[in-house]
PDB file of C-alpha atoms and ligand atoms in Angstrom:
ATOM      1  CA  MET A   1      31.934-185.829 233.876  1.00  0.00           C
ATOM      2  CA  ILE A   2      29.237-188.505 233.748  1.00  0.00           C
ATOM      3  CA  ILE A   3      30.066-192.176 233.161  1.00  0.00           C
ATOM      4  CA  ILE A   4      27.507-194.377 231.427  1.00  0.00           C
ATOM      5  CA  ILE A   5      27.794-198.134 231.873  1.00  0.00           C
ATOM      6  CA  GLY A   6      26.816-199.377 228.435  1.00  0.00           C
ATOM      7  CA  SER A   7      27.483-198.634 224.807  1.00  0.00           C
ATOM      8  CA  ASP A   8      25.906-197.292 221.644  1.00  0.00           C
ATOM      9  CA  GLU A   9      24.281-200.696 221.195  1.00  0.00           C
ATOM     10  CA  ASP A  10      21.804-199.888 223.959  1.00  0.00           C
ATOM     11  CA  PHE A  11      19.143-197.338 223.053  1.00  0.00           C
ATOM     12  CA  HIS A  12      18.777-195.819 226.532  1.00  0.00           C
ATOM     13  CA  ALA A  13      22.527-195.554 227.123  1.00  0.00           C
ATOM     14  CA  LYS A  14      22.854-193.699 223.824  1.00  0.00           C
ATOM     15  CA  TYR A  15      19.810-191.548 224.485  1.00  0.00           C
ATOM     16  CA  VAL A  16      21.034-190.379 227.895  1.00  0.00           C
ATOM     17  CA  LEU A  17      24.554-189.770 226.558  1.00  0.00           C
ATOM     18  CA  GLU A  18      23.210-187.642 223.695  1.00  0.00           C
ATOM     19  CA  ASN A  19      20.990-185.639 226.036  1.00  0.00           C
ATOM     20  CA  LEU A  20      23.888-184.988 228.411  1.00  0.00           C
ATOM     21  CA  ILE A  21      26.172-183.830 225.589  1.00  0.00           C
ATOM     22  CA  GLU A  22      23.417-181.651 224.139  1.00  0.00           C
ATOM     23  CA  GLN A  23      23.057-179.957 227.531  1.00  0.00           C
ATOM     24  CA  GLY A  24      26.774-179.193 227.634  1.00  0.00           C
ATOM     25  CA  HIS A  25      27.932-181.990 229.941  1.00  0.00           C
ATOM     26  CA  ASN A  26      30.848-184.278 229.453  1.00  0.00           C
ATOM     27  CA  ALA A  27      29.849-187.947 229.292  1.00  0.00           C
ATOM     28  CA  LYS A  28      31.592-191.179 228.331  1.00  0.00           C
ATOM     29  CA  TYR A  29      30.660-194.835 228.054  1.00  0.00           C
ATOM     30  CA  LEU A  30      32.269-197.507 230.162  1.00  0.00           C
ATOM     31  CA  ASP A  31      31.901-200.598 227.970  1.00  0.00           C
ATOM     32  CA  THR A  32      33.513-203.237 230.181  1.00  0.00           C
ATOM     33  CA  ARG A  33      34.129-205.614 227.267  1.00  0.00           C
ATOM     34  CA  ASP A  34      37.151-203.380 226.619  1.00  0.00           C
ATOM     35  CA  TYR A  35      38.863-203.781 229.960  1.00  0.00           C
ATOM     36  CA  PRO A  36      39.797-200.265 231.096  1.00  0.00           C
ATOM     37  CA  LEU A  37      43.072-199.044 232.523  1.00  0.00           C
ATOM     38  CA  ILE A  38      42.150-198.410 236.116  1.00  0.00           C
ATOM     39  CA  LYS A  39      43.588-197.344 239.457  1.00  0.00           C
ATOM     40  CA  TRP A  40      41.540-197.995 242.583  1.00  0.00           C
ATOM     41  CA  SER A  41      42.273-197.425 246.269  1.00  0.00           C
ATOM     42  CA  PRO A  42      40.152-197.584 249.427  1.00  0.00           C
ATOM     43  CA  GLU A  43      40.685-193.839 250.030  1.00  0.00           C
ATOM     44  CA  ARG A  44      39.651-192.936 246.468  1.00  0.00           C
ATOM     45  CA  GLU A  45      42.774-190.812 246.251  1.00  0.00           C
ATOM     46  CA  ASN A  46      43.606-189.877 242.675  1.00  0.00           C
ATOM     47  CA  ASP A  47      41.693-192.931 241.509  1.00  0.00           C
ATOM     48  CA  TYR A  48      41.002-192.994 237.821  1.00  0.00           C
ATOM     49  CA  ILE A  49      39.689-194.954 234.916  1.00  0.00           C
ATOM     50  CA  VAL A  50      40.772-194.432 231.328  1.00  0.00           C
ATOM     51  CA  LEU A  51      37.843-194.006 228.956  1.00  0.00           C
ATOM     52  CA  ASP A  52      38.366-193.180 225.273  1.00  0.00           C
ATOM     53  CA  ASN A  53      42.059-192.605 225.972  1.00  0.00           C
ATOM     54  CA  GLU A  54      41.181-189.962 228.551  1.00  0.00           C
ATOM     55  CA  LYS A  55      42.181-190.341 232.195  1.00  0.00           C
ATOM     56  CA  VAL A  56      38.971-189.706 234.140  1.00  0.00           C
ATOM     57  CA  TYR A  57      39.565-188.986 237.840  1.00  0.00           C
ATOM     58  CA  ILE A  58      36.793-190.442 239.959  1.00  0.00           C
ATOM     59  CA  ASN A  59      36.669-187.326 242.125  1.00  0.00           C
ATOM     60  CA  ASP A  60      35.678-185.406 238.982  1.00  0.00           C
ATOM     61  CA  VAL A  61      32.811-187.771 238.175  1.00  0.00           C
ATOM     62  CA  GLN A  62      29.441-186.262 239.160  1.00  0.00           C
ATOM     63  CA  GLY A  63      27.381-189.338 238.429  1.00  0.00           C
ATOM     64  CA  LEU A  64      27.388-192.782 236.889  1.00  0.00           C
ATOM     65  CA  TYR A  65      24.376-193.996 234.912  1.00  0.00           C
ATOM     66  CA  TRP A  66      24.154-197.786 235.136  1.00  0.00           C
ATOM     67  CA  ARG A  67      22.337-199.026 232.096  1.00  0.00           C
ATOM     68  CA  TRP A  68      23.954-202.112 230.563  1.00  0.00           C
ATOM     69  CA  TYR A  69      26.812-203.979 232.201  1.00  0.00           C
ATOM     70  CA  TYR A  70      28.444-206.448 229.824  1.00  0.00           C
ATOM     71  CA  GLY A  71      30.747-208.128 232.350  1.00  0.00           C
ATOM     72  CA  ILE A  72      34.216-208.864 231.024  1.00  0.00           C
ATOM     73  CA  ASN A  73      35.738-211.157 228.438  1.00  0.00           C
ATOM     74  CA  TYR A  74      37.188-214.405 229.716  1.00  0.00           C
ATOM     75  CA  GLY A  75      40.819-213.722 228.755  1.00  0.00           C
ATOM     76  CA  THR A  76      43.497-216.339 229.246  1.00  0.00           C
ATOM     77  CA  SER A  77      42.627-218.362 232.383  1.00  0.00           C
ATOM     78  CA  ASP A  78      40.191-218.714 235.276  1.00  0.00           C
ATOM     79  CA  ILE A  79      42.480-216.930 237.647  1.00  0.00           C
ATOM     80  CA  VAL A  80      43.080-213.988 235.311  1.00  0.00           C
ATOM     81  CA  TYR A  81      39.352-213.737 234.680  1.00  0.00           C
ATOM     82  CA  ARG A  82      38.545-213.718 238.390  1.00  0.00           C
ATOM     83  CA  GLU A  83      41.274-211.197 239.192  1.00  0.00           C
ATOM     84  CA  LYS A  84      40.153-208.802 236.460  1.00  0.00           C
ATOM     85  CA  LEU A  85      36.527-209.125 237.501  1.00  0.00           C
ATOM     86  CA  SER A  86      37.313-208.614 241.164  1.00  0.00           C
ATOM     87  CA  ALA A  87      39.360-205.467 240.481  1.00  0.00           C
ATOM     88  CA  LEU A  88      36.703-203.956 238.238  1.00  0.00           C
ATOM     89  CA  GLU A  89      33.783-204.869 240.474  1.00  0.00           C
ATOM     90  CA  SER A  90      35.535-203.684 243.657  1.00  0.00           C
ATOM     91  CA  PHE A  91      35.823-200.363 241.894  1.00  0.00           C
ATOM     92  CA  LEU A  92      32.218-200.322 240.631  1.00  0.00           C
ATOM     93  CA  THR A  93      30.840-201.373 244.015  1.00  0.00           C
ATOM     94  CA  SER A  94      32.854-198.729 245.834  1.00  0.00           C
ATOM     95  CA  ILE A  95      31.331-195.812 243.914  1.00  0.00           C
ATOM     96  CA  GLU A  96      27.742-196.454 244.990  1.00  0.00           C
ATOM     97  CA  ASP A  97      27.416-192.862 246.227  1.00  0.00           C
ATOM     98  CA  ILE A  98      27.503-191.544 242.646  1.00  0.00           C
ATOM     99  CA  SER A  99      25.912-194.543 240.861  1.00  0.00           C
ATOM    100  CA  TYR A 100      22.384-194.511 239.416  1.00  0.00           C
ATOM    101  CA  ASN A 101      22.059-197.281 240.390  1.00  0.00           C
ATOM    102  CA  SER A 102      24.787-199.030 242.341  1.00  0.00           C
ATOM    103  CA  MET A 103      26.105-202.466 241.491  1.00  0.00           C
ATOM    104  CA  GLN A 104      24.720-203.667 244.851  1.00  0.00           C
ATOM    105  CA  ALA A 105      21.193-202.561 243.926  1.00  0.00           C
ATOM    106  CA  VAL A 106      21.476-204.108 240.470  1.00  0.00           C
ATOM    107  CA  GLU A 107      22.596-207.430 241.961  1.00  0.00           C
ATOM    108  CA  LEU A 108      19.758-207.460 244.484  1.00  0.00           C
ATOM    109  CA  HIS A 109      17.326-207.305 241.578  1.00  0.00           C
ATOM    110  CA  TYR A 110      18.725-210.633 240.309  1.00  0.00           C
ATOM    111  CA  LYS A 111      17.435-212.157 243.534  1.00  0.00           C
ATOM    112  CA  LYS A 112      13.814-211.190 243.185  1.00  0.00           C
ATOM    113  CA  GLY A 113      12.638-213.313 246.079  1.00  0.00           C
ATOM    114  CA  LEU A 114      14.932-211.380 248.358  1.00  0.00           C
ATOM    115  CA  GLN A 115      13.738-208.038 246.981  1.00  0.00           C
ATOM    116  CA  SER A 116      10.152-209.122 247.747  1.00  0.00           C
ATOM    117  CA  LYS A 117      11.060-210.318 251.233  1.00  0.00           C
ATOM    118  CA  ILE A 118      12.689-206.987 252.133  1.00  0.00           C
ATOM    119  CA  MET A 119       9.597-205.150 250.924  1.00  0.00           C
ATOM    120  CA  GLN A 120       7.188-207.419 252.794  1.00  0.00           C
ATOM    121  CA  ASN A 121       9.186-207.265 256.040  1.00  0.00           C
ATOM    122  CA  ASN A 122       8.864-203.494 255.894  1.00  0.00           C
ATOM    123  CA  GLY A 123       5.143-203.242 255.430  1.00  0.00           C
ATOM    124  CA  ILE A 124       4.957-203.057 251.632  1.00  0.00           C
ATOM    125  CA  ARG A 125       2.114-205.115 250.145  1.00  0.00           C
ATOM    126  CA  ILE A 126       3.460-207.688 247.673  1.00  0.00           C
ATOM    127  CA  PRO A 127       1.637-210.676 246.133  1.00  0.00           C
ATOM    128  CA  ARG A 128       1.690-213.913 248.141  1.00  0.00           C
ATOM    129  CA  THR A 129       4.812-215.566 246.754  1.00  0.00           C
ATOM    130  CA  ILE A 130       6.718-218.837 246.729  1.00  0.00           C
ATOM    131  CA  VAL A 131       9.922-219.830 244.963  1.00  0.00           C
ATOM    132  CA  THR A 132      10.255-223.586 244.615  1.00  0.00           C
ATOM    133  CA  ASN A 133      11.234-226.629 242.594  1.00  0.00           C
ATOM    134  CA  ASP A 134       8.886-228.886 244.563  1.00  0.00           C
ATOM    135  CA  LYS A 135       5.731-229.664 242.601  1.00  0.00           C
ATOM    136  CA  ASP A 136       3.759-230.654 245.696  1.00  0.00           C
ATOM    137  CA  VAL A 137       4.076-227.165 247.120  1.00  0.00           C
ATOM    138  CA  VAL A 138       2.761-225.693 243.879  1.00  0.00           C
ATOM    139  CA  ALA A 139      -0.400-227.775 243.987  1.00  0.00           C
ATOM    140  CA  ASP A 140      -1.090-226.582 247.551  1.00  0.00           C
ATOM    141  CA  PHE A 141      -0.307-222.978 246.670  1.00  0.00           C
ATOM    142  CA  TYR A 142      -2.666-223.154 243.674  1.00  0.00           C
ATOM    143  CA  ILE A 143      -5.534-224.399 245.825  1.00  0.00           C
ATOM    144  CA  SER A 144      -4.922-222.004 248.700  1.00  0.00           C
ATOM    145  CA  ASN A 145      -4.987-219.049 246.282  1.00  0.00           C
ATOM    146  CA  ASN A 146      -8.423-219.941 244.850  1.00  0.00           C
ATOM    147  CA  LYS A 147      -6.804-221.479 241.764  1.00  0.00           C
ATOM    148  CA  SER A 148      -5.660-218.070 240.629  1.00  0.00           C
ATOM    149  CA  ILE A 149      -1.863-217.844 240.417  1.00  0.00           C
ATOM    150  CA  ILE A 150       0.884-216.855 237.974  1.00  0.00           C
ATOM    151  CA  TYR A 151       4.366-218.207 237.424  1.00  0.00           C
ATOM    152  CA  LYS A 152       7.479-216.403 236.270  1.00  0.00           C
ATOM    153  CA  PRO A 153      11.266-216.709 236.477  1.00  0.00           C
ATOM    154  CA  VAL A 154      13.084-216.232 239.754  1.00  0.00           C
ATOM    155  CA  ARG A 155      15.698-213.966 238.217  1.00  0.00           C
ATOM    156  CA  GLY A 156      13.881-212.671 235.131  1.00  0.00           C
ATOM    157  CA  GLY A 157      14.202-213.117 231.398  1.00  0.00           C
ATOM    158  CA  ALA A 158      10.848-214.756 230.541  1.00  0.00           C
ATOM    159  CA  TYR A 159       7.250-213.603 230.503  1.00  0.00           C
ATOM    160  CA  THR A 160       4.788-214.012 233.350  1.00  0.00           C
ATOM    161  CA  GLN A 161       2.117-216.633 232.622  1.00  0.00           C
ATOM    162  CA  LYS A 162      -1.220-217.453 234.213  1.00  0.00           C
ATOM    163  CA  PHE A 163      -1.051-220.909 235.787  1.00  0.00           C
ATOM    164  CA  LYS A 164      -3.770-223.186 234.375  1.00  0.00           C
ATOM    165  CA  GLU A 165      -5.353-226.323 235.848  1.00  0.00           C
ATOM    166  CA  GLU A 166      -3.622-228.505 233.216  1.00  0.00           C
ATOM    167  CA  ASP A 167      -0.234-227.051 234.242  1.00  0.00           C
ATOM    168  CA  LEU A 168      -0.536-229.221 237.371  1.00  0.00           C
ATOM    169  CA  LEU A 169       0.234-232.160 235.084  1.00  0.00           C
ATOM    170  CA  ARG A 170       3.591-230.771 234.015  1.00  0.00           C
ATOM    171  CA  THR A 171       5.038-229.524 237.288  1.00  0.00           C
ATOM    172  CA  ASP A 172       7.358-232.593 237.400  1.00  0.00           C
ATOM    173  CA  SER A 173       9.876-230.637 235.332  1.00  0.00           C
ATOM    174  CA  LEU A 174      10.212-228.119 238.169  1.00  0.00           C
ATOM    175  CA  ILE A 175      12.749-230.450 239.724  1.00  0.00           C
ATOM    176  CA  ASN A 176      15.132-229.319 236.964  1.00  0.00           C
ATOM    177  CA  CYS A 177      14.627-225.631 237.544  1.00  0.00           C
ATOM    178  CA  PRO A 178      12.839-223.670 240.277  1.00  0.00           C
ATOM    179  CA  ALA A 179      10.326-220.965 239.441  1.00  0.00           C
ATOM    180  CA  GLN A 180       8.463-218.215 241.197  1.00  0.00           C
ATOM    181  CA  PHE A 181       4.710-218.511 241.841  1.00  0.00           C
ATOM    182  CA  GLN A 182       2.468-215.699 242.992  1.00  0.00           C
ATOM    183  CA  GLU A 183      -1.149-214.997 243.698  1.00  0.00           C
ATOM    184  CA  PHE A 184      -2.603-213.453 240.538  1.00  0.00           C
ATOM    185  CA  VAL A 185      -3.419-209.824 241.236  1.00  0.00           C
ATOM    186  CA  ASP A 186      -6.369-209.162 238.968  1.00  0.00           C
ATOM    187  CA  GLY A 187      -6.335-205.536 237.862  1.00  0.00           C
ATOM    188  CA  VAL A 188      -4.193-203.055 235.918  1.00  0.00           C
ATOM    189  CA  ASP A 189      -0.472-202.436 235.740  1.00  0.00           C
ATOM    190  CA  ILE A 190       0.973-199.222 237.078  1.00  0.00           C
ATOM    191  CA  ARG A 191       4.558-198.260 236.272  1.00  0.00           C
ATOM    192  CA  VAL A 192       6.085-195.700 238.626  1.00  0.00           C
ATOM    193  CA  TYR A 193       9.405-193.928 238.108  1.00  0.00           C
ATOM    194  CA  ALA A 194      10.563-192.841 241.549  1.00  0.00           C
ATOM    195  CA  PHE A 195      13.646-190.743 242.358  1.00  0.00           C
ATOM    196  CA  ASP A 196      15.304-190.271 245.728  1.00  0.00           C
ATOM    197  CA  SER A 197      15.125-186.543 245.038  1.00  0.00           C
ATOM    198  CA  GLY A 198      11.414-187.017 245.813  1.00  0.00           C
ATOM    199  CA  GLU A 199       9.675-187.180 242.422  1.00  0.00           C
ATOM    200  CA  THR A 200       7.304-189.977 241.422  1.00  0.00           C
ATOM    201  CA  PHE A 201       5.861-190.257 237.907  1.00  0.00           C
ATOM    202  CA  ALA A 202       3.163-192.818 237.244  1.00  0.00           C
ATOM    203  CA  GLY A 203       1.217-194.269 234.362  1.00  0.00           C
ATOM    204  CA  GLU A 204      -1.329-197.064 234.112  1.00  0.00           C
ATOM    205  CA  ILE A 205      -0.856-199.626 231.385  1.00  0.00           C
ATOM    206  CA  ILE A 206      -3.965-201.085 229.846  1.00  0.00           C
ATOM    207  CA  ALA A 207      -3.105-204.418 228.217  1.00  0.00           C
ATOM    208  CA  GLU A 208      -4.818-207.652 227.247  1.00  0.00           C
ATOM    209  CA  ASN A 209      -2.008-210.028 228.237  1.00  0.00           C
ATOM    210  CA  VAL A 210      -1.024-210.896 231.797  1.00  0.00           C
ATOM    211  CA  ASP A 211       2.430-209.513 230.968  1.00  0.00           C
ATOM    212  CA  PHE A 212       1.893-206.184 229.150  1.00  0.00           C
ATOM    213  CA  ARG A 213       5.136-206.491 227.144  1.00  0.00           C
ATOM    214  CA  GLN A 214       3.452-209.175 225.044  1.00  0.00           C
ATOM    215  CA  ASP A 215       0.755-206.706 224.029  1.00  0.00           C
ATOM    216  CA  GLU A 216       1.697-204.369 221.188  1.00  0.00           C
ATOM    217  CA  ASP A 217      -1.512-202.389 221.598  1.00  0.00           C
ATOM    218  CA  ALA A 218      -0.979-201.632 225.288  1.00  0.00           C
ATOM    219  CA  ILE A 219      -2.125-198.113 226.185  1.00  0.00           C
ATOM    220  CA  ILE A 220      -0.371-195.972 228.801  1.00  0.00           C
ATOM    221  CA  ASN A 221      -2.263-193.219 230.641  1.00  0.00           C
ATOM    222  CA  LYS A 222      -0.646-190.724 232.967  1.00  0.00           C
ATOM    223  CA  VAL A 223      -2.067-191.142 236.496  1.00  0.00           C
ATOM    224  CA  GLU A 224      -1.721-189.467 239.877  1.00  0.00           C
ATOM    225  CA  LEU A 225      -1.032-191.898 242.715  1.00  0.00           C
ATOM    226  CA  PRO A 226      -2.431-191.605 246.245  1.00  0.00           C
ATOM    227  CA  VAL A 227       0.128-189.923 248.528  1.00  0.00           C
ATOM    228  CA  LYS A 228       0.530-193.122 250.587  1.00  0.00           C
ATOM    229  CA  ILE A 229       1.550-195.083 247.467  1.00  0.00           C
ATOM    230  CA  GLN A 230       3.975-192.345 246.384  1.00  0.00           C
ATOM    231  CA  GLU A 231       5.501-192.585 249.853  1.00  0.00           C
ATOM    232  CA  ASP A 232       5.696-196.374 249.573  1.00  0.00           C
ATOM    233  CA  CYS A 233       7.619-195.987 246.285  1.00  0.00           C
ATOM    234  CA  LEU A 234      10.143-193.653 247.927  1.00  0.00           C
ATOM    235  CA  LYS A 235      10.380-196.032 250.884  1.00  0.00           C
ATOM    236  CA  ILE A 236      11.145-198.914 248.501  1.00  0.00           C
ATOM    237  CA  LEU A 237      14.078-196.923 247.086  1.00  0.00           C
ATOM    238  CA  LYS A 238      15.561-196.628 250.565  1.00  0.00           C
ATOM    239  CA  LEU A 239      14.904-200.270 251.451  1.00  0.00           C
ATOM    240  CA  LEU A 240      16.555-201.595 248.298  1.00  0.00           C
ATOM    241  CA  GLY A 241      19.409-199.071 248.113  1.00  0.00           C
ATOM    242  CA  LEU A 242      18.057-197.536 244.893  1.00  0.00           C
ATOM    243  CA  LYS A 243      18.517-193.917 243.850  1.00  0.00           C
ATOM    244  CA  TYR A 244      15.751-194.213 241.291  1.00  0.00           C
ATOM    245  CA  SER A 245      13.677-197.063 239.944  1.00  0.00           C
ATOM    246  CA  GLY A 246      10.989-198.186 237.520  1.00  0.00           C
ATOM    247  CA  ILE A 247       8.615-199.824 239.971  1.00  0.00           C
ATOM    248  CA  ASP A 248       5.949-202.277 238.786  1.00  0.00           C
ATOM    249  CA  VAL A 249       2.705-202.148 240.733  1.00  0.00           C
ATOM    250  CA  ARG A 250      -0.682-203.797 240.163  1.00  0.00           C
ATOM    251  CA  LEU A 251      -3.830-201.928 241.125  1.00  0.00           C
ATOM    252  CA  SER A 252      -6.296-204.675 242.002  1.00  0.00           C
ATOM    253  CA  LYS A 253      -9.984-204.566 241.235  1.00  0.00           C
ATOM    254  CA  ASP A 254     -10.535-203.945 244.962  1.00  0.00           C
ATOM    255  CA  GLY A 255      -8.426-200.794 244.760  1.00  0.00           C
ATOM    256  CA  GLU A 256      -5.380-202.267 246.462  1.00  0.00           C
ATOM    257  CA  TYR A 257      -1.878-201.346 245.249  1.00  0.00           C
ATOM    258  CA  VAL A 258       0.335-204.446 245.171  1.00  0.00           C
ATOM    259  CA  PHE A 259       4.076-204.055 244.526  1.00  0.00           C
ATOM    260  CA  ILE A 260       5.580-206.475 242.012  1.00  0.00           C
ATOM    261  CA  GLU A 261       9.216-205.402 241.593  1.00  0.00           C
ATOM    262  CA  ALA A 262      11.615-202.458 241.523  1.00  0.00           C
ATOM    263  CA  ASN A 263      13.845-202.286 238.435  1.00  0.00           C
ATOM    264  CA  PRO A 264      17.286-200.702 238.917  1.00  0.00           C
ATOM    265  CA  ALA A 265      17.984-199.821 235.247  1.00  0.00           C
ATOM    266  CA  PRO A 266      14.563-199.384 233.649  1.00  0.00           C
ATOM    267  CA  MET A 267      13.700-198.331 230.119  1.00  0.00           C
ATOM    268  CA  PHE A 268      11.633-195.148 230.014  1.00  0.00           C
ATOM    269  CA  TYR A 269      11.751-193.582 226.546  1.00  0.00           C
ATOM    270  CA  TYR A 270       8.356-194.784 225.293  1.00  0.00           C
ATOM    271  CA  PHE A 271       6.662-194.186 228.651  1.00  0.00           C
ATOM    272  CA  GLU A 272       8.026-190.632 228.741  1.00  0.00           C
ATOM    273  CA  LYS A 273       6.940-189.984 225.167  1.00  0.00           C
ATOM    274  CA  VAL A 274       3.314-190.963 225.756  1.00  0.00           C
ATOM    275  CA  THR A 275       2.840-189.600 229.291  1.00  0.00           C
ATOM    276  CA  GLY A 276       4.959-186.452 229.032  1.00  0.00           C
ATOM    277  CA  HIS A 277       6.508-187.171 232.447  1.00  0.00           C
ATOM    278  CA  PRO A 278      10.005-185.564 232.530  1.00  0.00           C
ATOM    279  CA  ILE A 279      11.951-188.723 233.340  1.00  0.00           C
ATOM    280  CA  THR A 280      15.094-188.103 231.269  1.00  0.00           C
ATOM    281  CA  GLN A 281      15.545-184.626 232.697  1.00  0.00           C
ATOM    282  CA  THR A 282      14.970-185.744 236.288  1.00  0.00           C
ATOM    283  CA  LEU A 283      17.539-188.495 235.830  1.00  0.00           C
ATOM    284  CA  ILE A 284      20.014-186.030 234.316  1.00  0.00           C
ATOM    285  CA  ASN A 285      19.437-183.481 237.096  1.00  0.00           C
ATOM    286  CA  ASN A 286      20.272-186.182 239.629  1.00  0.00           C
ATOM    287  CA  LEU A 287      23.340-187.352 237.737  1.00  0.00           C
ATOM    288  CA  ILE A 288      24.832-183.878 237.524  1.00  0.00           C
ATOM    289  CA  LYS A 289      23.905-182.526 240.963  1.00  0.00           C
ATOM    290  CA  GLU A 290      26.526-181.848 243.661  1.00  0.00           C
ATOM    291  CA  LYS A 291      26.929-184.918 245.867  1.00  0.00           C
TER     292      LYS A 291
HETATM  293  N1  ATP B   1       1.446-211.612 240.783  1.00  0.00           N
HETATM  294  C1  ATP B   1       1.105-211.041 239.639  1.00  0.00           C
HETATM  295  N2  ATP B   1      -0.208-210.830 239.353  1.00  0.00           N
HETATM  296  C2  ATP B   1      -0.570-210.265 238.182  1.00  0.00           C
HETATM  297  N3  ATP B   1       0.292-209.882 237.226  1.00  0.00           N
HETATM  298  C3  ATP B   1       1.611-210.066 237.451  1.00  0.00           C
HETATM  299  C4  ATP B   1       2.085-210.651 238.668  1.00  0.00           C
HETATM  300  N4  ATP B   1       3.420-210.714 238.598  1.00  0.00           N
HETATM  301  C5  ATP B   1       3.779-210.199 237.408  1.00  0.00           C
HETATM  302  N5  ATP B   1       2.698-209.791 236.715  1.00  0.00           N
HETATM  303  C6  ATP B   1       2.687-209.157 235.386  1.00  0.00           C
HETATM  304  O1  ATP B   1       3.855-209.530 234.666  1.00  0.00           O
HETATM  305  C7  ATP B   1       4.728-208.412 234.467  1.00  0.00           C
HETATM  306  C8  ATP B   1       6.181-208.838 234.579  1.00  0.00           C
HETATM  307  O2  ATP B   1       6.450-209.366 235.867  1.00  0.00           O
HETATM  308  P1  ATP B   1       7.699-208.882 236.733  1.00  0.00           P
HETATM  309  O3  ATP B   1       7.744-207.396 236.681  1.00  0.00           O
HETATM  310  O4  ATP B   1       7.648-209.531 238.050  1.00  0.00           O
HETATM  311  O5  ATP B   1       8.944-209.533 236.032  1.00  0.00           O
HETATM  312  P2  ATP B   1       9.795-209.060 234.762  1.00  0.00           P
HETATM  313  O6  ATP B   1       9.427-207.660 234.413  1.00  0.00           O
HETATM  314  O7  ATP B   1       9.656-210.124 233.758  1.00  0.00           O
HETATM  315  O8  ATP B   1      11.238-209.041 235.272  1.00  0.00           O
HETATM  316  P3  ATP B   1      12.481-208.378 234.520  1.00  0.00           P
HETATM  317  O9  ATP B   1      12.136-206.916 234.386  1.00  0.00           O
HETATM  318  O10 ATP B   1      13.593-208.626 235.456  1.00  0.00           O
HETATM  319  O11 ATP B   1      12.586-209.076 233.198  1.00  0.00           O
HETATM  320  C9  ATP B   1       4.277-207.390 235.497  1.00  0.00           C
HETATM  321  O12 ATP B   1       4.591-206.070 235.098  1.00  0.00           O
HETATM  322  C10 ATP B   1       2.770-207.640 235.545  1.00  0.00           C
HETATM  323  O13 ATP B   1       2.136-207.072 234.420  1.00  0.00           O
HETATM  324 MG1   MG B   2       8.765-205.980 235.531  1.00  0.00          MG
END
């Protein structure tokens, strides 16, 4: 049995579920908006979760595909909400051994500064970075990076933008909300899907915009990465507690690979379609393998 965190509303959740079923596996969604009947214990003895009216014993679950976690509905009071959340999340956190990816790894990705710090402290090249709500620091950072920096959200959810000279005039508003600033790595985007089973699949994305998702004509070409960079990708998985990831890298004009972020629940359908890299099947093989 494979559990998929998500629902039919998410394309990738549905796509993986359909592929699993087609290949003869049993798979069910866990859509947490419908709070499940659940029994959890530290020993994982006869623990279960009821999905689609079926009692699914956790010891019979080969893998959990974490795609889209909805959280839970508020319910009747703060205390009930917190209790329900704590019970569910204790359970989800405790099954990290079978989770692609674990709740811990997903939560680390919400703290991107921390993700970057862990990478940097372990010899992975990341862009020079600051997270701040102090406009004075931004002005200094802009100058010390040859007036070539970008800004983007700390947690995610908005596009990356090139910082322009005139933006110095509107940094006052930072006091209301911090942002992340980085040296601009001039070059091309590389997306790498890395699996702890050892595979890495890469493609370069040729786009006009700083953030390729704003460019509908972006082109993706399959590429082979230098062995050292493949090893760095696998090292990042270990460092961040990921079993697989969609890692964003920039290849600078000087030929340097700079690591931007490691996504714990990446989309891959379009990338797989144009590059031919077997991402779905590698993910499925990992989900179903003996742990
Ligand atoms: N320092 C940088 N230099 C050049 N380009 C960058 C830099 N940081 C980000 N980008 C571009 O912007 C894109 C999006 O940035 P990033 O991956 O950090 O955040 P995100 O994808 O918006 O986060 P999330 O996936 O959580 O929404 C990158 O893939 C890259 O193309
Ligand atoms: Mg990204």
